[in-house]
Short mmCIF file of C-alpha atoms and ligand atoms in Angstrom, two decimals:
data_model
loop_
_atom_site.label_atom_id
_atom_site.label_comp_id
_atom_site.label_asym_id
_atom_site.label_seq_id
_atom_site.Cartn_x
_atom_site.Cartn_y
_atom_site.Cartn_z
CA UNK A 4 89.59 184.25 95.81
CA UNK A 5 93.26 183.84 96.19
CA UNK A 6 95.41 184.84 98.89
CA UNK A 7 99.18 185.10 99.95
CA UNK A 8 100.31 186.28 103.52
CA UNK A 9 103.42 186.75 105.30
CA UNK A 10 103.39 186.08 109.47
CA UNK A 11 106.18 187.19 111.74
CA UNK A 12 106.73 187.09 115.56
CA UNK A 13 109.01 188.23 117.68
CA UNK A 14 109.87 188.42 121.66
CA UNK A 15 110.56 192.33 121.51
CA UNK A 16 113.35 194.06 123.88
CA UNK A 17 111.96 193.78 127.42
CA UNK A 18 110.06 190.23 127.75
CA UNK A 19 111.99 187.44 128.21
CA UNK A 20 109.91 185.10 126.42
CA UNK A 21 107.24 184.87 123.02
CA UNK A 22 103.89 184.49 124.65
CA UNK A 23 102.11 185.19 121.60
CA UNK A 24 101.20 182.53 118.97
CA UNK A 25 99.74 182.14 115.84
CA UNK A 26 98.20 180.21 113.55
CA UNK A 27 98.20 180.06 109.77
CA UNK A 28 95.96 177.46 107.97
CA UNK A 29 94.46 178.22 105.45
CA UNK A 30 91.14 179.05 105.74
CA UNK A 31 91.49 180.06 109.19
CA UNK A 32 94.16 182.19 110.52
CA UNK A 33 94.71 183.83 114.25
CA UNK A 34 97.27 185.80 116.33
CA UNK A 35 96.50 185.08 120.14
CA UNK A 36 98.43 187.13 122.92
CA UNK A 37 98.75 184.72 126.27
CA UNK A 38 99.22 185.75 129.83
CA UNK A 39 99.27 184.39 133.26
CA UNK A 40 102.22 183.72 135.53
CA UNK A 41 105.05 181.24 135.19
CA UNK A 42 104.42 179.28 132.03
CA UNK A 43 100.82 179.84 131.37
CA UNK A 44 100.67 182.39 128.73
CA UNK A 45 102.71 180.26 125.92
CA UNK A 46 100.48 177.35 127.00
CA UNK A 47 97.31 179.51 126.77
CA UNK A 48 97.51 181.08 123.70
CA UNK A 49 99.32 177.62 122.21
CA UNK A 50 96.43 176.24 123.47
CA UNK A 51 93.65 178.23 122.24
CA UNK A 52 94.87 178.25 118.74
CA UNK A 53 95.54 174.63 118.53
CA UNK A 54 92.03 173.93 119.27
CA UNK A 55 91.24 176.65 116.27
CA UNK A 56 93.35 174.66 114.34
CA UNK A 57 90.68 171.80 113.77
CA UNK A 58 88.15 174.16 112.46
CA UNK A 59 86.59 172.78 109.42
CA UNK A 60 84.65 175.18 107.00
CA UNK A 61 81.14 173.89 107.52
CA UNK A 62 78.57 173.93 104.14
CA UNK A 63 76.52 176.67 106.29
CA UNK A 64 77.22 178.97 108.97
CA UNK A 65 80.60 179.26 109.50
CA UNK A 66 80.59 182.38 111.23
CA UNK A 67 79.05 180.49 113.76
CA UNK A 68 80.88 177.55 113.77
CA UNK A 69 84.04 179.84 114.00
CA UNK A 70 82.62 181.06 117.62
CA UNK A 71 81.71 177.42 118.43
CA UNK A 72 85.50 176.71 118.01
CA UNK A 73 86.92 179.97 119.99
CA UNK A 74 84.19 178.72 122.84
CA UNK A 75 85.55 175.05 122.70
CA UNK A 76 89.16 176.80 122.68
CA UNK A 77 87.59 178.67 126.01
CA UNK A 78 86.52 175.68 127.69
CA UNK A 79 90.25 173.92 127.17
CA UNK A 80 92.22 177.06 128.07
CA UNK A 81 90.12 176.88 131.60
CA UNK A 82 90.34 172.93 132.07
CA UNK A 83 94.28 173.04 131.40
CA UNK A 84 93.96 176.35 133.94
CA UNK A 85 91.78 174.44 136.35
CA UNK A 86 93.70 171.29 136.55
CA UNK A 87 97.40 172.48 136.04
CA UNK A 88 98.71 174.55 139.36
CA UNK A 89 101.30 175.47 137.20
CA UNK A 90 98.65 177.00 134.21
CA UNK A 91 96.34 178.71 137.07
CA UNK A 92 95.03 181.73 135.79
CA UNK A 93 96.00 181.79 132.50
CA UNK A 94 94.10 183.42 129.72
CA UNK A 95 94.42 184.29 126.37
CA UNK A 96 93.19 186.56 123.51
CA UNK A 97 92.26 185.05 120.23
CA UNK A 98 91.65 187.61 117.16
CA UNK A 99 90.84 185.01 114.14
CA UNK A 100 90.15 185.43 110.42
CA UNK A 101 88.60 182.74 108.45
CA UNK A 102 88.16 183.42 104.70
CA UNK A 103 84.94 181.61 102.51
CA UNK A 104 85.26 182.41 99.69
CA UNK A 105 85.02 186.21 98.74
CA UNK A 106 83.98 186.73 102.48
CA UNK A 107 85.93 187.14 105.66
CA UNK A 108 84.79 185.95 109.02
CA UNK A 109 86.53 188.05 111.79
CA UNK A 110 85.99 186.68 115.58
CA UNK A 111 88.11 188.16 118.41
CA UNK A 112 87.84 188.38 122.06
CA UNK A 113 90.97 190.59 123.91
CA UNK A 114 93.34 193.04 122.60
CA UNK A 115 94.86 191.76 120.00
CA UNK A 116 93.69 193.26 116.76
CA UNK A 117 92.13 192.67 113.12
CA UNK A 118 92.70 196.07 110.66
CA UNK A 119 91.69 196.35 106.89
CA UNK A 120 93.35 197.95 104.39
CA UNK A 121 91.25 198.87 101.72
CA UNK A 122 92.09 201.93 99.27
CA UNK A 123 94.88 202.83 101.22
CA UNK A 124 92.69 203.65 104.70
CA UNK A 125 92.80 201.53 107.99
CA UNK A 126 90.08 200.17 109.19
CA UNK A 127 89.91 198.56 112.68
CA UNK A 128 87.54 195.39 112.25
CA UNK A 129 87.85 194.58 115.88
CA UNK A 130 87.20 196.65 119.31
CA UNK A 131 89.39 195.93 122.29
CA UNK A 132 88.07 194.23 125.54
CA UNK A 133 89.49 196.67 127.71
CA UNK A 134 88.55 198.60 130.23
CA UNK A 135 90.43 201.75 128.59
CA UNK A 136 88.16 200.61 125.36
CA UNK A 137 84.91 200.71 127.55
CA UNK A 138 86.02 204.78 128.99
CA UNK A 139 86.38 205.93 125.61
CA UNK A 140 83.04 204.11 124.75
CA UNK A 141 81.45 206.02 128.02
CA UNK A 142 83.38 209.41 126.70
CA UNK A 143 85.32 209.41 129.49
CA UNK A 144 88.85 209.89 128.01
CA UNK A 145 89.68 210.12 124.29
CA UNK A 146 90.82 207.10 121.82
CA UNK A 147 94.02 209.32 122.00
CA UNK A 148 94.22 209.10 125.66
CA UNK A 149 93.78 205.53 125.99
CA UNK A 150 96.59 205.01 123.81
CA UNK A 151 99.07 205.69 127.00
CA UNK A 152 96.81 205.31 129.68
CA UNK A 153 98.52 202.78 132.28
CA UNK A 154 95.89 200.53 132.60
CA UNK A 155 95.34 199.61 129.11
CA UNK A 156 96.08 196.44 129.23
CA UNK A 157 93.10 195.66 131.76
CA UNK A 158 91.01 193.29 129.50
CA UNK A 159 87.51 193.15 129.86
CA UNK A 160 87.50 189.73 128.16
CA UNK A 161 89.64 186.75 127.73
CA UNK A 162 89.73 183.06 126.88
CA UNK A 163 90.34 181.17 129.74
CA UNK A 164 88.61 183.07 132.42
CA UNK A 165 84.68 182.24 132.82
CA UNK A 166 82.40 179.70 131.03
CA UNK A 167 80.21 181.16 128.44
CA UNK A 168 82.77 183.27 126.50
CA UNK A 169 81.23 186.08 124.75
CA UNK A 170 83.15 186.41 120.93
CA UNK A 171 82.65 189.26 118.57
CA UNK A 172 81.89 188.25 115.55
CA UNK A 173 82.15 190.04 111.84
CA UNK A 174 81.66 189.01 108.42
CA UNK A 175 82.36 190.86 105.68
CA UNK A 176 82.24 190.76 101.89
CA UNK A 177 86.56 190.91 100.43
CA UNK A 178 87.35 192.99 97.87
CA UNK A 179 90.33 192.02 95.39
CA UNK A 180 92.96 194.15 97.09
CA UNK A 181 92.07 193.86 100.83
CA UNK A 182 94.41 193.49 102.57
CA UNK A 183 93.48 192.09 106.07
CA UNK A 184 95.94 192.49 109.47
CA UNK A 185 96.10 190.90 111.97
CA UNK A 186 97.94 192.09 115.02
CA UNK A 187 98.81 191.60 119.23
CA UNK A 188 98.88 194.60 121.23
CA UNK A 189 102.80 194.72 121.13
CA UNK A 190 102.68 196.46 117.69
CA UNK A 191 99.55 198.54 118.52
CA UNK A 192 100.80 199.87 121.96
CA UNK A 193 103.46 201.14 120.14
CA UNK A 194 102.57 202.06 116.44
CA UNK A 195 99.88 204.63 115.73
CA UNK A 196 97.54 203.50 112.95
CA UNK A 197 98.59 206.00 110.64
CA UNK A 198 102.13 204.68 110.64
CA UNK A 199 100.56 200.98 110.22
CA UNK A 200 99.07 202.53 106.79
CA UNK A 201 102.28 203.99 105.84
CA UNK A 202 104.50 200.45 106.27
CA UNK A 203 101.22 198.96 104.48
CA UNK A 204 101.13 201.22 101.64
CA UNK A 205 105.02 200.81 101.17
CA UNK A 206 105.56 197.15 101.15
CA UNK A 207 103.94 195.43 98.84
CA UNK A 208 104.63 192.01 99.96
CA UNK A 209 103.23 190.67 102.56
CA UNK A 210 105.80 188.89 104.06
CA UNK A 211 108.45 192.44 103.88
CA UNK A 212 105.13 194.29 105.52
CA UNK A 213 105.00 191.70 108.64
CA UNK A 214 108.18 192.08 108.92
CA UNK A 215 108.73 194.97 108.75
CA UNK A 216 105.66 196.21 111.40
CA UNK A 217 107.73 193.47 113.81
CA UNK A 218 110.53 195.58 113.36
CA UNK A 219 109.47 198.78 113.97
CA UNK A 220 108.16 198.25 116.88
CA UNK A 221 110.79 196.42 118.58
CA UNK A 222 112.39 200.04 117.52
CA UNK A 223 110.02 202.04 119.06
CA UNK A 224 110.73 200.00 121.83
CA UNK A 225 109.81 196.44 121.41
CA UNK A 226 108.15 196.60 125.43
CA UNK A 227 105.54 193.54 124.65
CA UNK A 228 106.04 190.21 122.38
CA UNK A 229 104.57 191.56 118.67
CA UNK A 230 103.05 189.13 116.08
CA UNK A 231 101.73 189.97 113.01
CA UNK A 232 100.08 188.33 110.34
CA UNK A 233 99.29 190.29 107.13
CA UNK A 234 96.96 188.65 104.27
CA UNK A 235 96.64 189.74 100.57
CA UNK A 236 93.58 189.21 99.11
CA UNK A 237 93.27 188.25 95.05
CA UNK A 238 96.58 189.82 94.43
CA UNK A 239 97.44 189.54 90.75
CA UNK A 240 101.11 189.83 91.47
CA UNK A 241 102.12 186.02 91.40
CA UNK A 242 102.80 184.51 94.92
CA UNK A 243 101.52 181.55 96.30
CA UNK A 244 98.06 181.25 94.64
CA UNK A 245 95.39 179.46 96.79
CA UNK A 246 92.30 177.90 95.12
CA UNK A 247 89.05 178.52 96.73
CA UNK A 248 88.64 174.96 97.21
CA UNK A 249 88.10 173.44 100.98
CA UNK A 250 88.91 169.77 99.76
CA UNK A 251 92.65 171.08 98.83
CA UNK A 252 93.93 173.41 100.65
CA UNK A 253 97.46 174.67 99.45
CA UNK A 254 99.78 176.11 101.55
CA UNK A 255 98.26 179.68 101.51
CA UNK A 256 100.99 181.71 103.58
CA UNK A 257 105.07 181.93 102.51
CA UNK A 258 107.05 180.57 104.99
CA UNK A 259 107.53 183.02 107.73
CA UNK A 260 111.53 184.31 107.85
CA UNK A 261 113.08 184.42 110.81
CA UNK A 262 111.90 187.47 113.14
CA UNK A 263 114.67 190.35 113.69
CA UNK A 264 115.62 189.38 116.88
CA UNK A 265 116.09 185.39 116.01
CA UNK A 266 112.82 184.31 117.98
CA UNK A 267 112.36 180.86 115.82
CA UNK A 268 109.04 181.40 114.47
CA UNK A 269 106.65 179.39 112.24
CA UNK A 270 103.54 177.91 112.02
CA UNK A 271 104.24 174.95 114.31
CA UNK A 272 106.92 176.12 116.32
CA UNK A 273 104.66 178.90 117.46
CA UNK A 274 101.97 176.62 118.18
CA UNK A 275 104.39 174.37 120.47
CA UNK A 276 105.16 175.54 123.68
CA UNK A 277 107.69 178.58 124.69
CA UNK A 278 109.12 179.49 127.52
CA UNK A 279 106.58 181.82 129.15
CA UNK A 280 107.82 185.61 130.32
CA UNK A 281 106.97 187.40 133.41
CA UNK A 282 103.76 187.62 134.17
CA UNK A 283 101.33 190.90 132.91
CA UNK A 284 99.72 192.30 135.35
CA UNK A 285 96.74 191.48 133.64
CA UNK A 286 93.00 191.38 135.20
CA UNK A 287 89.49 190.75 133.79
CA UNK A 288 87.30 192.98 136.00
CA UNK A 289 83.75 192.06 133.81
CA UNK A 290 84.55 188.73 133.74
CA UNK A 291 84.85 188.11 136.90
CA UNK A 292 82.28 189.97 138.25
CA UNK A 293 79.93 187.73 135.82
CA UNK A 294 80.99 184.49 137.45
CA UNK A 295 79.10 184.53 140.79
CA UNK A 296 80.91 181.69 142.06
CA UNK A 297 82.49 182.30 145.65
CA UNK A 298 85.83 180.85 146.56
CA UNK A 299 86.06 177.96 149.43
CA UNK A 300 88.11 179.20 151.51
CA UNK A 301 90.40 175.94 152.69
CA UNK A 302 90.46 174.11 149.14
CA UNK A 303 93.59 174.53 146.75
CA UNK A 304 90.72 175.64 144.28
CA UNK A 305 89.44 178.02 146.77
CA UNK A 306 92.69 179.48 147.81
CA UNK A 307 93.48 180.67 144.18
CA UNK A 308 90.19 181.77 143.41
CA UNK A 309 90.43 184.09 146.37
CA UNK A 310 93.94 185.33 145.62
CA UNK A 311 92.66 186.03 142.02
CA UNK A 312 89.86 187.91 143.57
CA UNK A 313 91.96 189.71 145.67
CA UNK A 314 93.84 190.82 141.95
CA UNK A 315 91.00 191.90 140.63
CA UNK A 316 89.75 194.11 143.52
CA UNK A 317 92.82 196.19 143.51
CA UNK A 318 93.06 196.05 140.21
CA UNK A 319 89.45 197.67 140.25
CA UNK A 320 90.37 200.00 142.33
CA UNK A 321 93.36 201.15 140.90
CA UNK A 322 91.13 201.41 137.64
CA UNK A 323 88.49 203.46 139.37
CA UNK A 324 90.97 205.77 141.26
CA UNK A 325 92.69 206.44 137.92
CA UNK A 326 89.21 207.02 136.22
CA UNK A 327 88.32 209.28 138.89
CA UNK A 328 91.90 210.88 138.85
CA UNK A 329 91.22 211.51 135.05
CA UNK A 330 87.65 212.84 135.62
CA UNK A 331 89.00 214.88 138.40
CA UNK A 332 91.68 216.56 136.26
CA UNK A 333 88.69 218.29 134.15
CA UNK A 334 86.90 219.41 137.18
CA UNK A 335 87.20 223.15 138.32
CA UNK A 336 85.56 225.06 141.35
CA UNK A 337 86.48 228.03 143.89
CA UNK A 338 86.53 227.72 147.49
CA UNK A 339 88.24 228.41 150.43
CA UNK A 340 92.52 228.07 150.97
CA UNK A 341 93.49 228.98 153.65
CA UNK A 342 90.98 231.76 154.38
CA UNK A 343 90.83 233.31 150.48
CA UNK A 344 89.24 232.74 147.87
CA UNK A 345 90.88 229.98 145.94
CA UNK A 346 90.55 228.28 142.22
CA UNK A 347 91.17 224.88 142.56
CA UNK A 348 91.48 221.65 139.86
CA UNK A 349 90.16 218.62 140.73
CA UNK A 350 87.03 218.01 142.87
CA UNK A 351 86.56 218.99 146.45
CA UNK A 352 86.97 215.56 148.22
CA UNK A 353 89.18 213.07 149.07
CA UNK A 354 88.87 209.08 147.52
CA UNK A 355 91.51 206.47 149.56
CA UNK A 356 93.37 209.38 151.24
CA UNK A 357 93.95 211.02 148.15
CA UNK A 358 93.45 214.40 147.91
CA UNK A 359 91.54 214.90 144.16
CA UNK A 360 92.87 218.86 143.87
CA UNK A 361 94.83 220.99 144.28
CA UNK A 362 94.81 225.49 144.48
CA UNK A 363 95.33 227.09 140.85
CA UNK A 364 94.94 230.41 141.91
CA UNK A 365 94.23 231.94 144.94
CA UNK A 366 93.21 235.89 145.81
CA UNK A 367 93.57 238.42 148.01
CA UNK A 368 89.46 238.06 148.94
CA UNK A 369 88.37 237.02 152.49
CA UNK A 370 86.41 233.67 151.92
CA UNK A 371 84.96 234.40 155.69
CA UNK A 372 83.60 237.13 154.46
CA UNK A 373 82.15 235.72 151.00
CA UNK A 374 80.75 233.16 152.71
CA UNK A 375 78.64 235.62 154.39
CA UNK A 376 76.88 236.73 151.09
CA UNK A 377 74.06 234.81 150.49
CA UNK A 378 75.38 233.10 146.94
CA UNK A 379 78.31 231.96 147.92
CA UNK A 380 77.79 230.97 151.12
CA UNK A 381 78.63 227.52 150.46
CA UNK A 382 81.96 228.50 149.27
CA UNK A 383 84.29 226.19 151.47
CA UNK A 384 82.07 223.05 149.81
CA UNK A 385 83.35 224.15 146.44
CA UNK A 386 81.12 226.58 143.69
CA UNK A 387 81.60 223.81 140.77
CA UNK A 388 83.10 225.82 137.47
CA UNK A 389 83.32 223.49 133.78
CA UNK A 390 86.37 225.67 133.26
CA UNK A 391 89.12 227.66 134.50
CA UNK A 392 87.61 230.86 132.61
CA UNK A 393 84.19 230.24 134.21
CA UNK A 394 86.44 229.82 137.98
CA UNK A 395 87.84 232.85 137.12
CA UNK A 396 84.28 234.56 136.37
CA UNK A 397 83.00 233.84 139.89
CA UNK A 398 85.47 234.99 141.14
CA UNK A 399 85.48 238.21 139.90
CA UNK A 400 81.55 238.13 140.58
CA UNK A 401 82.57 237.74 144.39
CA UNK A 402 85.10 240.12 143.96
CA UNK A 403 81.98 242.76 142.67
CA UNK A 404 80.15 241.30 145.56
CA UNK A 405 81.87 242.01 148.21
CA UNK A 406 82.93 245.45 146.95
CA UNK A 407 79.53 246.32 146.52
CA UNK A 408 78.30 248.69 149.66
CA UNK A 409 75.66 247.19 151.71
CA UNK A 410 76.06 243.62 149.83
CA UNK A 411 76.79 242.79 153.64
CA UNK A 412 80.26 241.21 154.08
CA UNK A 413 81.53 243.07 157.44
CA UNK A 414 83.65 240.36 158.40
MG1 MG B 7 100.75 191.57 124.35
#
C-alpha cells in the first residue's frame, strides 16, 4: 500500500522552546512530546525517537518488536536521566505508527495522540495516560470535562520514568483512504475533534492538513509546542508513491515546510537537540507508586529521588483535592446554618482546611427544633440529597413536620 504524509511542528505562542519531536521513516513514524526541567525534554523525546529510529520490520511480529523498541527507547531515556544531572527527571511520550503492509501498528504511551480518519469520522486509536483519562474511565467527570480540567496534563505513564514500561499496542487492518494522525497534546488541548475532522475533510493534502492543524492551534492560542504528522494511505492522487517493499524504502513523507512561526523543522533537525522550554509541571503518580524503590537520603541519587517524590505527593494531592472538589460540587444535603434549616452544595466536611460546601438556601425553620423530631435528628451531620430538587423536598417534609401538632418540636 502506498502512502504520502505531510509533518509539521511548531513552538506555539507561550513556550519558549520545541520540546516535541518527531520522526518520519518510513515504515515507522512517531510524534513524542518531552518534558522535564532545563534541557531534558528536547533530549528526551530526541532521544526516545532516535532509538525508534533503528526499528527494522521483522519477518514476524512486528507489533511486538515495535514495543521491544519503545521499551529499549525507555531504558535510554532513564540511563541519559540517571546519569546526566542536567537530564534528571526527564520523560517523554512516544505515540508511533508503523505500517506492514495493508496493516498499521499503533503503540503509544502518554498524551500525545494517534486519530483515524476513515469515511469522514474520527477515530481516536490511542487513550491518554492521564490521570484526567483514568476519572472519566471511573465516571467521575465527563470526556467533556477533562478537556479543561487543570490537571490534565498529569500523565499516568511516560518513557523515562520506571523500568518495565507498559506500551499500548494496536494493530489494525488500512483501508485505501485512511488517513492516520498523529498528534502531541498542543493541538488536542486546544482543538476539539470535530474541528480536527473539519481541517481533515478540507485539505486534501497532507502536507496543507499538518499545516494547517499547526496553525490553528497556535490561533486558538498556541499555549503548548504542537506537532503533527498526518499520513495518506493508497491515495490515488499522485504524490510521493511508496512501494511496499522493506529492502527499498523511498522517501515516504514530502519534505515538511517550514512551521508558521519559523521553528526549523524536519526530520533530522527535530531529532537533534533544541533548546528545551520551561519545565511542565508534569508528574507520573502510577508510575511512581509502581517503583517501590526508596530514596537514600545523603546520595546525589537519593536527594533527587526524594525531591521527585516530594512532586509527586503534592501533585497527588492536588489531584485528589480537585477530584474530591469535583465530586463535591454534585453533592447536596440540608443541615443546620446558623440555627435554620439550610441547603447546602458540597459535602459536610472539611479535606486540608478546605471547607467542601457552602449554604444554597437557607429557611426560616428552627434546626433546634427539627433536630428534635425523630427523622431528622441528625440534621447538623447533613440529610444527604442527589439533587437540589430532592434538598428542597426534605425540606418541605420538615417544614410539614414541624407544623404538624403533636409531631413534638417545642423548642
Ligand atoms: Mg505537550
Amino acid at each position: 500500500m502506498r502512502i504520502r504524509g505531510g509533518v509539521a511542528t511548531a513552538v506555539g505562542r507561550v513556550r519558549e522552546r520545541n520540546e516535541d519531536a518527531f520522526l518520519v521513516q518510513d515504515p515507522v513514524f512517531a510524534v513524542a512530546d518531552g518534558m522535564g526541567g532545563h534541557r531534558g525534554g528536547n533530549v528526551a523525546s530526541a532521544l526516545a525517537l532516535e532509538t525508534l529510529g533503528s526499528f527494522r520490520l521483522p519477518d514476524q511480529g512486528a507489533a511486538e518488536a515495535l514495543v521491544e523498541d519503545i521499551k529499549k527507547a525507555n531504558e535510554r531515556v532513564m540511563e541519559q536521566g540517571e546519569s546526566n544531572r542536567d537530564l534528571r527527571g526527564m520523560g517523554t511520550t512516544l505515540t508511533a505508527v508503523v505500517r506492514e503492509d495493508a496493516k498499521a501498528h499503533i503503540a503509544h504511551v502518554g498524551d500525545s495522540r494517534a486519530y483515524l480518519m476513515r469515511d469522514n469520522n474520527l477515530q481516536q486509536l490511542t487513550l491518554d495516560h492521564t490521570l484526567v483519562q483514568q476519572m472519566v474511565a471511573e465516571g467521575r467527570i465527563s470526556p467533556q470535562e477533562a478537556g479543561h480540567h487543570p490537571q490534565r496534563s498529569i500523565l499516568t505513564r511516560a518513557l523515562g520514568v520506571e523500568d518495565g514500561l507498559d506500551v499500548d499496542v494496536l494493530t489494525m487492518d488500512v483501508h485505501p483512504g485512511d488517513r492516520v494522525l498523529l498528534c502531541t497534546d498542543g493541538l488536542t488541548s486546544l482543538i476539539e475533534d470535530g474541528s480536527i475532522l473539519r481541517v481533515l475533510e478540507e485539505e486534501p493534502e497532507p502536507q496543507s492538513a499538518a499545516d494547517r492543524l499547526v496553525r490553528e492551534a497556535n490561533n486558538a492560542g498556541g499555549d503548548d509546542n504542537i506537532t503533527v504528522i498526518v499520513l495518506d494511505f493508497d491515495r490515488q492522487d499522485g504524490g510521493v508513491p511508496i512501494t511496499g517493499s522493506e529492502t527499498a524504502p523511498a522517501p515516504s513523507v514530502t519534505s515538511p515546510s517550514a512551521p508558521p512561526d519559523g521553528e526549523p523543522a524536519g526530520n533530522r533537525e527535530a531529532l537533534t537537540t533544541k533548546v528545551s522550554a520551561p519545565p511542565r509541571e508534569e508528574a507520573w503518580p502510577q508510575a511512581q507508586r509502581a517503583r517501590p524503590r526508596r530514596a537514600k537520603p545523603g546520595g546525589k541519587r537519593g536527594a533527587w529521588r526524594w525531591r521527585r517524590g516530594l512532586i509527586l505527593l503534592v501533585a497527588l494531592i492536588v489531584a485528589a483535592v480537585t477530584g474530591i472538589r469535583l465530586f463535591a460540587d454534585r453533592q447536596w444535603y440540608v443541615g443546620d446554618s446558623g440555627g435554620r434549616v439550610a441547603i447546602f452544595n458540597g459535602i459536610p466536611t472539611k479535606l486540608l482546611g478546605l471547607r467542601l460546601h457552602h449554604v444554597v438556601e437557607t429557611t426560616d425553620l428552627s434546626a433546634a427544633r427539627a433536630e428534635q423530631l425523630q427523622p431528622w435528628r441528625d440534621l447538623h451531620d447533613g440529610i444527604n440529597a442527589n439533587s437540589l430538587r430532592e434538598a428542597r423536598t426534605i425540606v418541605e417534609q420538615i417544614r410539614q413536620d414541624l407544623s404538624t401538632p403533636g409531631s413534638g418540636g417545642g423548642g
